[in-house]
mmCIF file of C-alpha atoms in Angstrom:
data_model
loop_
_atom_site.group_PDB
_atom_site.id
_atom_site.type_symbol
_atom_site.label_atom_id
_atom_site.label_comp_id
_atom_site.label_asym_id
_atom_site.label_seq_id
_atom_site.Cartn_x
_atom_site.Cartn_y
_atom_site.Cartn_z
ATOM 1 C CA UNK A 1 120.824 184.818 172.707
ATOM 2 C CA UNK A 2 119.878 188.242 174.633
ATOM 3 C CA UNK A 3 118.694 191.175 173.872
ATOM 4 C CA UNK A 4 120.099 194.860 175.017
ATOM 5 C CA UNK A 5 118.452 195.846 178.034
ATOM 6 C CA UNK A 6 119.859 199.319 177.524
ATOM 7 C CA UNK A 7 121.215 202.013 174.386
ATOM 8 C CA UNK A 8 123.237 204.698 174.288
ATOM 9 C CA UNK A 9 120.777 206.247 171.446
ATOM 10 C CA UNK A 10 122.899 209.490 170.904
ATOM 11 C CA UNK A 11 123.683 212.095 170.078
ATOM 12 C CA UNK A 12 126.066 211.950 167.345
ATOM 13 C CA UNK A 13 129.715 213.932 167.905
ATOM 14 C CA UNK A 14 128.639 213.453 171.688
ATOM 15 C CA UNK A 15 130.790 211.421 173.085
ATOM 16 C CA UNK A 16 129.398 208.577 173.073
ATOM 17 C CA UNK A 17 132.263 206.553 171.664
ATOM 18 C CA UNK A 18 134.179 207.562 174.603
ATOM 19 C CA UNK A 19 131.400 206.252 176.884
ATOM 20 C CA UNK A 20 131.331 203.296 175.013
ATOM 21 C CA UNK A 21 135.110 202.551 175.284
ATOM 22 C CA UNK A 22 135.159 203.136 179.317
ATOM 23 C CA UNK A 23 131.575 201.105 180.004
ATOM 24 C CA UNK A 24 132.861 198.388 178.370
ATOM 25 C CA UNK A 25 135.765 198.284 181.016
ATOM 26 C CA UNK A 26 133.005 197.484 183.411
ATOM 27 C CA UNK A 27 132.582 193.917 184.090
ATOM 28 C CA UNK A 28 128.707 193.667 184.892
ATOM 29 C CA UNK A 29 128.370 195.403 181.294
ATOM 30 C CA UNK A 30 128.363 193.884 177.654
ATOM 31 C CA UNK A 31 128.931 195.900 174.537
ATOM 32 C CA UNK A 32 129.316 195.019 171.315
ATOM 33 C CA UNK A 33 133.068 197.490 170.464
ATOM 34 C CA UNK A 34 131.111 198.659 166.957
ATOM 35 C CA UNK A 35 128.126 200.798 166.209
ATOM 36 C CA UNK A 36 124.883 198.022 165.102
ATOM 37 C CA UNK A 37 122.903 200.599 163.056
ATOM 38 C CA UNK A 38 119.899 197.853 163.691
ATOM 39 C CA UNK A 39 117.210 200.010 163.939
ATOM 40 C CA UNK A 40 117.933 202.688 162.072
ATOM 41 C CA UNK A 41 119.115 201.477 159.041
ATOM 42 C CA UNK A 42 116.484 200.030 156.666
ATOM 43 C CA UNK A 43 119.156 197.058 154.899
ATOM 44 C CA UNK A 44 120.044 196.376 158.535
ATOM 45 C CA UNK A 45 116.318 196.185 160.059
ATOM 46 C CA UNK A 46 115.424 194.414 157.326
ATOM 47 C CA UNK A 47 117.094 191.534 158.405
ATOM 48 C CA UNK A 48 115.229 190.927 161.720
ATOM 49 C CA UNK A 49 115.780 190.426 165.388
ATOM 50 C CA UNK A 50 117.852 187.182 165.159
ATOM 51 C CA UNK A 51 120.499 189.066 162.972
ATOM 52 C CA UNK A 52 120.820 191.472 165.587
ATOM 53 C CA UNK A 53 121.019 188.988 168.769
ATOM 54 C CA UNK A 54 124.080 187.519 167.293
ATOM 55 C CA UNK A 55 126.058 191.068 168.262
ATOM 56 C CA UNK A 56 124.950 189.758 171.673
ATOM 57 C CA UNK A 57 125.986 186.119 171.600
ATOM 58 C CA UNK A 58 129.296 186.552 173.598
ATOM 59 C CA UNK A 59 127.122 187.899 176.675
ATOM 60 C CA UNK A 60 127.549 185.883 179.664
ATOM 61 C CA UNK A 61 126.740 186.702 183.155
ATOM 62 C CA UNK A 62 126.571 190.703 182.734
ATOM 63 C CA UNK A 63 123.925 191.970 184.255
ATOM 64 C CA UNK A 64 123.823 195.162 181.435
ATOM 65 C CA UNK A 65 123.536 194.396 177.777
ATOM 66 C CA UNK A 66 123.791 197.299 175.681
ATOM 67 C CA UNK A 67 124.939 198.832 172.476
ATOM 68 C CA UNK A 68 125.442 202.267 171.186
ATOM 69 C CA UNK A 69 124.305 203.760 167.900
ATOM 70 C CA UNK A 70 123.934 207.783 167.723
ATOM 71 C CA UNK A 71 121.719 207.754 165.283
ATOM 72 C CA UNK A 72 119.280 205.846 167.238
ATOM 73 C CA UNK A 73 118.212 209.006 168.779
ATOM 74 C CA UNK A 74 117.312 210.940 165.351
ATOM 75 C CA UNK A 75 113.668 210.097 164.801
ATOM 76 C CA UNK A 76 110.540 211.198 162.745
ATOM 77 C CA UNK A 77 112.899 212.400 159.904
ATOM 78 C CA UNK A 78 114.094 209.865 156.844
ATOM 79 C CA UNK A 79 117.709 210.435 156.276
ATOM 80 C CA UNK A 80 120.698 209.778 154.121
ATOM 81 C CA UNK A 81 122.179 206.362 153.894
ATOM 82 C CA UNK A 82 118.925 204.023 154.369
ATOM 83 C CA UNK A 83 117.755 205.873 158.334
ATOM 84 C CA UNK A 84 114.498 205.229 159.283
ATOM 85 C CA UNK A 85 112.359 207.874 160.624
ATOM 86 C CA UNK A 86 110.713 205.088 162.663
ATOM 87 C CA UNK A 87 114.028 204.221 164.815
ATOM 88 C CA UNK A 88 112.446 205.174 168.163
ATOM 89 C CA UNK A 89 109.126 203.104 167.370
ATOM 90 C CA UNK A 90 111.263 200.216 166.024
ATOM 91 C CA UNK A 91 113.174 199.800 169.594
ATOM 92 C CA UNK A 92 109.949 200.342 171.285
ATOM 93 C CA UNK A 93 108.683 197.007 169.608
ATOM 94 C CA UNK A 94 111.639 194.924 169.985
ATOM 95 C CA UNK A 95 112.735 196.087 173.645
ATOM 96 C CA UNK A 96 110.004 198.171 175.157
ATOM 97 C CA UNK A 97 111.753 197.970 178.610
ATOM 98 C CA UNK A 98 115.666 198.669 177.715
ATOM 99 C CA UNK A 99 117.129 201.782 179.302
ATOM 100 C CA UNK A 100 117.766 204.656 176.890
ATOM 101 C CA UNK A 101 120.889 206.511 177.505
ATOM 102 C CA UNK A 102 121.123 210.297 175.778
ATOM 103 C CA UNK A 103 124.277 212.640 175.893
ATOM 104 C CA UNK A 104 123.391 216.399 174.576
ATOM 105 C CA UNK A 105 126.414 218.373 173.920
ATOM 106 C CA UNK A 106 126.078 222.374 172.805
ATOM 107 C CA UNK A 107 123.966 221.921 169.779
ATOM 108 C CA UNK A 108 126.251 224.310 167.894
ATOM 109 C CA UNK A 109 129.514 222.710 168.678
ATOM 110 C CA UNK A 110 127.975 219.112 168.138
ATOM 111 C CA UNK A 111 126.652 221.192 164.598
ATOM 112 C CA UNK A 112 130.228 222.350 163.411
ATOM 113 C CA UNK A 113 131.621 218.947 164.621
ATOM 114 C CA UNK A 114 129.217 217.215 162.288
ATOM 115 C CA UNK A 115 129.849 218.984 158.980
ATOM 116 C CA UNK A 116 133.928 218.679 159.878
ATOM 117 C CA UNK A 117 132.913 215.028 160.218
ATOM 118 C CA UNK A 118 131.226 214.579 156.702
ATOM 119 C CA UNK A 119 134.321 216.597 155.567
ATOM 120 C CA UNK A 120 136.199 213.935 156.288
ATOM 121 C CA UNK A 121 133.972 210.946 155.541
ATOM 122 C CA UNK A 122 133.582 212.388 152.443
ATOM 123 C CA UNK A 123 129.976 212.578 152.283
ATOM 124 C CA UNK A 124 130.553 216.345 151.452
ATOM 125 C CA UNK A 125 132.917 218.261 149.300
ATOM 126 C CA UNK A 126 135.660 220.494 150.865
ATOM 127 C CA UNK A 127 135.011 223.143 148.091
ATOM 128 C CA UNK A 128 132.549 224.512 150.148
ATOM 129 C CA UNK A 129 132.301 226.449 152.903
ATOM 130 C CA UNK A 130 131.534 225.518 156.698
ATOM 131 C CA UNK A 131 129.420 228.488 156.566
ATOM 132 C CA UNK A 132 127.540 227.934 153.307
ATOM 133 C CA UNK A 133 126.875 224.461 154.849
ATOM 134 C CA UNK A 134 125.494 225.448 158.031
ATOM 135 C CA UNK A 135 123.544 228.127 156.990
ATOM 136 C CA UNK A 136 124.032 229.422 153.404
ATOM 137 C CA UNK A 137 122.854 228.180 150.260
ATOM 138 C CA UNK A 138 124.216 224.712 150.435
ATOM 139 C CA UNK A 139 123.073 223.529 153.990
ATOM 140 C CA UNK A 140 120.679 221.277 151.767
ATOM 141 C CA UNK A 141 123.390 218.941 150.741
ATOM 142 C CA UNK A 142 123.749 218.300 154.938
ATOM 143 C CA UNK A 143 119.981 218.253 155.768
ATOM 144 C CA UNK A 144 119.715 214.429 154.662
ATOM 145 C CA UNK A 145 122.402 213.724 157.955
ATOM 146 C CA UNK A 146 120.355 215.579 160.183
ATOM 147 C CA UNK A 147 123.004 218.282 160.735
ATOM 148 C CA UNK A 148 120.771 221.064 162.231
ATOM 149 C CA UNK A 149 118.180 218.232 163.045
ATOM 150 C CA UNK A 150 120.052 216.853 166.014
ATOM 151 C CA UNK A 151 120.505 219.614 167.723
ATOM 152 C CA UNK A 152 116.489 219.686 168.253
ATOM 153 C CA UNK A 153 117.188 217.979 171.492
ATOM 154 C CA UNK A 154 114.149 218.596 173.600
ATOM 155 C CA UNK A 155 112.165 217.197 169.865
ATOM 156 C CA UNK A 156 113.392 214.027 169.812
ATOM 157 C CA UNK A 157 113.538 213.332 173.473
ATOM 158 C CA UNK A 158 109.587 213.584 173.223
ATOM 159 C CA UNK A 159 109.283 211.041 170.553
ATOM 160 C CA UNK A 160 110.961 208.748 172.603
ATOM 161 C CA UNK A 161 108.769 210.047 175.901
ATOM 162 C CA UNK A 162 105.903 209.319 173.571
ATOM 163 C CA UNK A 163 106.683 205.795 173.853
ATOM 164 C CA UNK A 164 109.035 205.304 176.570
ATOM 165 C CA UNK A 165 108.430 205.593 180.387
ATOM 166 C CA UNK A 166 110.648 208.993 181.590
ATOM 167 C CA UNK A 167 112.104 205.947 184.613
ATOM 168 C CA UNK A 168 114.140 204.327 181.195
ATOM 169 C CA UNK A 169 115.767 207.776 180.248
ATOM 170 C CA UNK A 170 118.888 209.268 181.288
ATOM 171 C CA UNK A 171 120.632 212.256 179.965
ATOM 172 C CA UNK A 172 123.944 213.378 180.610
ATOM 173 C CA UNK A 173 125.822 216.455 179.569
ATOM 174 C CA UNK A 174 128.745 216.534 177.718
ATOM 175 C CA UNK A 175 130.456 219.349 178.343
ATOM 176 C CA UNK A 176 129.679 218.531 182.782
ATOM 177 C CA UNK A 177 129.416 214.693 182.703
ATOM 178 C CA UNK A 178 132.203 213.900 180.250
ATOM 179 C CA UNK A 179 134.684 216.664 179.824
ATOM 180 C CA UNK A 180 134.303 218.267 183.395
ATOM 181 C CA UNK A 181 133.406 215.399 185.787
ATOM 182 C CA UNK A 182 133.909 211.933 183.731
ATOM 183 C CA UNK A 183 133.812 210.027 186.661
ATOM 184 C CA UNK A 184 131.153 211.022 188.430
ATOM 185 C CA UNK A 185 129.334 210.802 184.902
ATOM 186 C CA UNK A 186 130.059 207.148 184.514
ATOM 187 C CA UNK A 187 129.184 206.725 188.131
ATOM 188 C CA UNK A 188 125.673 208.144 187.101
ATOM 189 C CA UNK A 189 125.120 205.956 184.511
ATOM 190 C CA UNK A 190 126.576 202.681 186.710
ATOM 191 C CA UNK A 191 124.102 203.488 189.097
ATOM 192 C CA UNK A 192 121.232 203.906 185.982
ATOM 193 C CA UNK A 193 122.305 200.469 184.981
ATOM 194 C CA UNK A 194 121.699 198.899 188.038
ATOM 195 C CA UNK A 195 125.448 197.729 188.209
ATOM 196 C CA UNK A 196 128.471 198.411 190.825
ATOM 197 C CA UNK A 197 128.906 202.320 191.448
ATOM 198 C CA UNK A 198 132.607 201.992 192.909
ATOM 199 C CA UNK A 199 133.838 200.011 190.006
ATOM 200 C CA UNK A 200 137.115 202.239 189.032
ATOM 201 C CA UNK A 201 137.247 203.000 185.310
ATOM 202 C CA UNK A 202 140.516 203.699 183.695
ATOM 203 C CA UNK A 203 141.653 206.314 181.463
ATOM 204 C CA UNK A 204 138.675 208.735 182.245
ATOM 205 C CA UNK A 205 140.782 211.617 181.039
ATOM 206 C CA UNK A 206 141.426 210.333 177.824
ATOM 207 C CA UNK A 207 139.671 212.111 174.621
ATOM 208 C CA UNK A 208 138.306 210.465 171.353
ATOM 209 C CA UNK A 209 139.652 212.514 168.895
ATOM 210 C CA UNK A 210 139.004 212.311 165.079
ATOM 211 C CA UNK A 211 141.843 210.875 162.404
ATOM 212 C CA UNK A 212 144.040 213.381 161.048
ATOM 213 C CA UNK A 213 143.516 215.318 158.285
ATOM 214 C CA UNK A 214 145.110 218.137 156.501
ATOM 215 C CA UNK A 215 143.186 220.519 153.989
ATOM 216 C CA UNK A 216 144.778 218.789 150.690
ATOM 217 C CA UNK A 217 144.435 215.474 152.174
ATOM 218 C CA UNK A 218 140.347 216.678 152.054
ATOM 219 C CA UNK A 219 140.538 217.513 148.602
ATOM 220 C CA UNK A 220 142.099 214.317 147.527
ATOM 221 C CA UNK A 221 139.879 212.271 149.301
ATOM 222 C CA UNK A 222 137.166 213.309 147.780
ATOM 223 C CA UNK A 223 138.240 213.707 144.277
ATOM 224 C CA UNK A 224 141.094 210.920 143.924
ATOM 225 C CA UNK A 225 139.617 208.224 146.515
ATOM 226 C CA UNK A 226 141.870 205.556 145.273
ATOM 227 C CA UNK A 227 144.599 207.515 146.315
ATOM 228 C CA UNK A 228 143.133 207.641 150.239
ATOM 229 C CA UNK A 229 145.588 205.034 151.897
ATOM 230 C CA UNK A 230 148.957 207.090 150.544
ATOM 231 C CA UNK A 231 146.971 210.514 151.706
ATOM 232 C CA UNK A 232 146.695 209.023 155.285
ATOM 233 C CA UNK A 233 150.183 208.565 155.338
ATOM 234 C CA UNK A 234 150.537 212.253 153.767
ATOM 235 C CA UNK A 235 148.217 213.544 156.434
ATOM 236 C CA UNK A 236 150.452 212.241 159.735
ATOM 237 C CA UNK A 237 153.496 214.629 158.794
ATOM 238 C CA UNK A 238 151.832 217.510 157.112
ATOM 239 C CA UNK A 239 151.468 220.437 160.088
ATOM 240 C CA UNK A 240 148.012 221.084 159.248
ATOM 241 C CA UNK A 241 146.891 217.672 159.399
ATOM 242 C CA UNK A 242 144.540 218.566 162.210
ATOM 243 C CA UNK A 243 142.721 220.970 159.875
ATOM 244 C CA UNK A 244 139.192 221.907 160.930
ATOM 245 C CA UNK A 245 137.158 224.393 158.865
ATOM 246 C CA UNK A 246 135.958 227.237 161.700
ATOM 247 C CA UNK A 247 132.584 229.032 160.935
ATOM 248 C CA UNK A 248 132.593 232.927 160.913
ATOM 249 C CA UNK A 249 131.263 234.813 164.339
ATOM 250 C CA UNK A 250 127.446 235.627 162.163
ATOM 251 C CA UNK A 251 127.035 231.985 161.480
ATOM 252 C CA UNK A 252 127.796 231.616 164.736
ATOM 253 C CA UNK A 253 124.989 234.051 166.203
ATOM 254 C CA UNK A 254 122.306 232.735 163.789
ATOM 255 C CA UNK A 255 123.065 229.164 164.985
ATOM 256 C CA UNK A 256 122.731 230.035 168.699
ATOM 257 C CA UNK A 257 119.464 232.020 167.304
ATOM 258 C CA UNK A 258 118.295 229.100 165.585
ATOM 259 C CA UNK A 259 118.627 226.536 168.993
ATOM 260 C CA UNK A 260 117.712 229.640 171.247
ATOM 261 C CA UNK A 261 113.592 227.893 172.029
ATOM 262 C CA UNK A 262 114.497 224.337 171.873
ATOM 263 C CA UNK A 263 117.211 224.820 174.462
ATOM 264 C CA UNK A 264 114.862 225.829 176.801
ATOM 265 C CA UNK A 265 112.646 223.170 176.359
ATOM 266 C CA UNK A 266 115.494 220.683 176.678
ATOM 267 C CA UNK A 267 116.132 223.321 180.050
ATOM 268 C CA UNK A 268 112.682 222.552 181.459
ATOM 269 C CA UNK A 269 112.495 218.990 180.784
ATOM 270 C CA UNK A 270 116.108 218.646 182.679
ATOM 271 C CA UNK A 271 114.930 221.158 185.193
ATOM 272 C CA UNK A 272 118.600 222.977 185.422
ATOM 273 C CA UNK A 273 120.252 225.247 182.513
ATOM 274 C CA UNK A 274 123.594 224.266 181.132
ATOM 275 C CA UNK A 275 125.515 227.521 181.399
ATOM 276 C CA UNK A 276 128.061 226.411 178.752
ATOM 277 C CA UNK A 277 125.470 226.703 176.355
ATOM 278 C CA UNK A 278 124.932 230.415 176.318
ATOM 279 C CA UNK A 279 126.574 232.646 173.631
ATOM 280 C CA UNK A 280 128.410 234.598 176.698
ATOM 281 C CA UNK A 281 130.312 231.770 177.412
ATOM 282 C CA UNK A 282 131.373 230.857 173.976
#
């Protein structure tokens, strides 16, 4: 059985399930349709390489094995739920010549889309506020999910550079490769893979949007879990069930204060700016 000659390492809340979905239309590509967590989770890495060939088994005569795990990308920095801060040096010894594939979206969108995220998951409690989470008194109980972390693009990308020749990486943009020009992004990427260019994906337009939720639904998720399956069906006629929390305009600022160096790093190392990015626009 194979191993992946390329990853889609990141970045969480991304869009990298949407790549996922449309690469796996291509038929000189193999993905596996879930998320491995191999070499970032400790219980799953513990378990060795031939546990993880198996999600490659059904492989035939594709010419691009991959899989795609955002947390891949977060390295140097243990986490919540078993991550290893030694993900990047952990690929490096199993497949020191795959392809690394990297989408960076607005590190403080991709931030407030991550705390909605363990909203919903339930890895945080709804009684408190986007704000105090992001950047008020609570932002510890995100820290261990890397939160603020992941937006360190330009951070990570060198631990993997550390390791990894600049020929195996590829970064695309979210808000230009995905929601502006999604087929020339997945042309980009065909042509990083080394398969057919022209192939004609379907349903580029389409988003991947999160499951509905309302703002009780939250609550009793969290605090009456046995009662999730009726709240789901609570959540798809409620109005709100779309509910987001929305940080205020300061935590806003101090976020974009906060990314302000690292963005130009990540700037220099792509040699172009990303003028979404900039507090004008937003």
């Amino acid at each position: 059985m194979p191993l992946p000659n390329f990853l889609v390492i990141g970045a969480q809340k991304a869009g990298t399930t949407w790549l996922l979905r449309h690469l796996s239309q291509h038929p000189d590509i193999y993905m596996p349709a879930e998320e491995v967590h191999f070499f970032d989770k400790k219980y799953n890495y513990a378990k060795g390489l031939s546990w993880y060939r198996q999600f490659f088994e059904e492989a035939t005569t594709e010419r691009a094995i991959g899989e795609k795990t955002p947390d891949y990308y977060w390295t140097n920095q243990p986490g919540a739920e078993g991550h290893l801060p030694s993900v990047h040096r952990n690929i490096h010894d199993a497949v020191p010549e795959a392809k690394l594939i990297l989408v960076v979206r607005d590190p403080v969108d991709r931030a407030v889309s991550a705390v909605n995220h363990l909203l919903r998951t339930r890895r945080v409690s709804p009684r408190y506020s986007i704000d105090e989470l992001l950047t008020g008194e609570s932002r510890h109980l995100v820290e261990p999910h890397g939160v603020l972390d992941y937006g360190l693009y330009y951070k990570h990308i060198q631990s993997y550079l550390d390791l990894f020749d600049p020929d195996q990486f590829l970064v695309l943009v979210f808000e230009e490769d995905i929601v502006a020009n999604p087929r020339a992004g997945l042309r980009t990427v065909s042509e990083f893979l080394g398969v057919d260019p022209s192939f004609r994906f379907a349903g580029v337009q389409e988003r991947e949007n999160p499951p509905a939720v309302s703002k009780p639904g939250l609550y009793l998720r969290y605090y009456v879990p046995f009662l999730t399956p009726f709240v789901r069906l609570l959540d798809r006629y409620l109005l709100d069930s779309h509910y987001k929390q929305r940080p205020t305009d300061d935590t806003i600022h101090t976020l974009y204060d906060f990314y302000r160096d690292e963005n130009e790093k990540l700037y220099r190392f792509l040699g172009r700016r990303i003028p979404s990015w900039s507090r004008s626009h937003q």
